[in-house]
XYZ file of C-alpha atoms in Angstrom:
95
model
C 24.996 25.700 2.810
C 21.854 23.522 2.345
C 20.787 21.484 5.321
C 18.915 18.212 5.734
C 17.813 16.393 8.952
C 16.215 12.892 9.461
C 13.958 11.349 11.949
C 12.129 7.949 12.100
C 8.393 8.369 12.240
C 7.774 4.730 13.740
C 9.371 2.345 16.035
C 9.638 -0.298 17.027
C 7.566 -1.972 14.083
C 6.213 -5.389 13.646
C 7.356 -7.309 10.627
C 5.220 -6.552 7.476
C 4.737 -2.846 8.588
C 5.971 0.176 6.652
C 9.029 2.023 7.886
C 8.580 5.936 7.567
C 11.499 8.385 7.763
C 10.856 12.155 7.670
C 13.393 14.447 6.162
C 13.459 18.342 6.662
C 15.772 20.982 5.453
C 16.578 23.480 2.599
C 13.516 23.742 0.398
C 14.396 22.368 -3.061
C 17.682 20.640 -1.944
C 18.447 17.196 -3.228
C 19.401 14.628 -0.540
C 21.403 11.620 -1.100
C 20.824 8.755 1.228
C 21.248 5.018 1.745
C 18.888 2.412 3.200
C 20.746 -0.446 5.198
C 24.129 0.390 3.495
C 22.632 -0.204 0.266
C 23.130 1.912 -2.999
C 22.786 5.628 -2.970
C 19.448 7.076 -3.822
C 18.124 10.729 -3.991
C 15.098 12.589 -3.054
C 14.116 16.370 -3.272
C 13.129 18.310 -0.302
C 9.838 19.804 -1.851
C 8.853 22.766 0.334
C 11.635 21.802 2.673
C 10.294 18.276 3.416
C 10.243 14.665 2.240
C 9.035 11.409 3.444
C 10.716 8.004 2.564
C 8.598 4.925 3.033
C 10.021 1.439 3.069
C 7.080 -1.042 2.536
C 6.629 -4.361 4.211
C 9.954 -4.513 6.309
C 11.040 -7.760 7.828
C 14.367 -6.407 9.293
C 15.685 -3.504 11.193
C 15.854 -0.352 9.027
C 18.653 2.309 8.992
C 18.439 5.336 6.719
C 21.680 7.296 6.421
C 22.023 10.749 4.873
C 25.088 10.998 2.632
C 24.918 14.493 1.209
C 22.650 17.455 0.379
C 22.929 19.740 -2.653
C 21.199 22.852 -3.577
C 22.240 24.425 -6.860
C 26.041 24.614 -6.794
C 26.292 24.358 -3.040
C 26.640 21.113 -1.279
C 27.781 19.433 2.017
C 28.529 15.955 3.177
C 26.229 14.449 5.848
C 26.519 11.499 8.195
C 23.448 11.106 10.192
C 21.395 7.925 10.588
C 17.914 7.149 11.807
C 17.219 3.567 12.801
C 13.929 1.710 13.253
C 13.563 -1.668 15.114
C 11.467 -4.326 13.361
C 10.124 -7.077 15.578
C 9.176 -10.533 14.287
C 5.445 -11.585 14.441
C 5.104 -13.961 17.292
C 4.308 -17.518 16.374
C 1.493 -19.431 18.017
C 2.770 -22.754 19.322
C 0.861 -26.031 19.334
C -0.934 -27.324 22.378
C -0.487 -30.903 23.607
């Protein structure tokens, strides 16, 4: 069966930074994933690796692997990597 694993590259981040998730597994396999429980998306593990970058984040990010397919072989996955996003501190006024 094909495999896929996930890890967050950053964390915690500041609002406005990019969240980066690294995937590894079976070369050429197609991984189906969701970001923050959104719609399913796919990415191919070219050479057994892939990077998913979410630009300009303003809230915590969670990437969940749903499945991995290579040819006619596939398996369901349920692994999640989360990255905390901290707000930019505000400067208060002085009296």
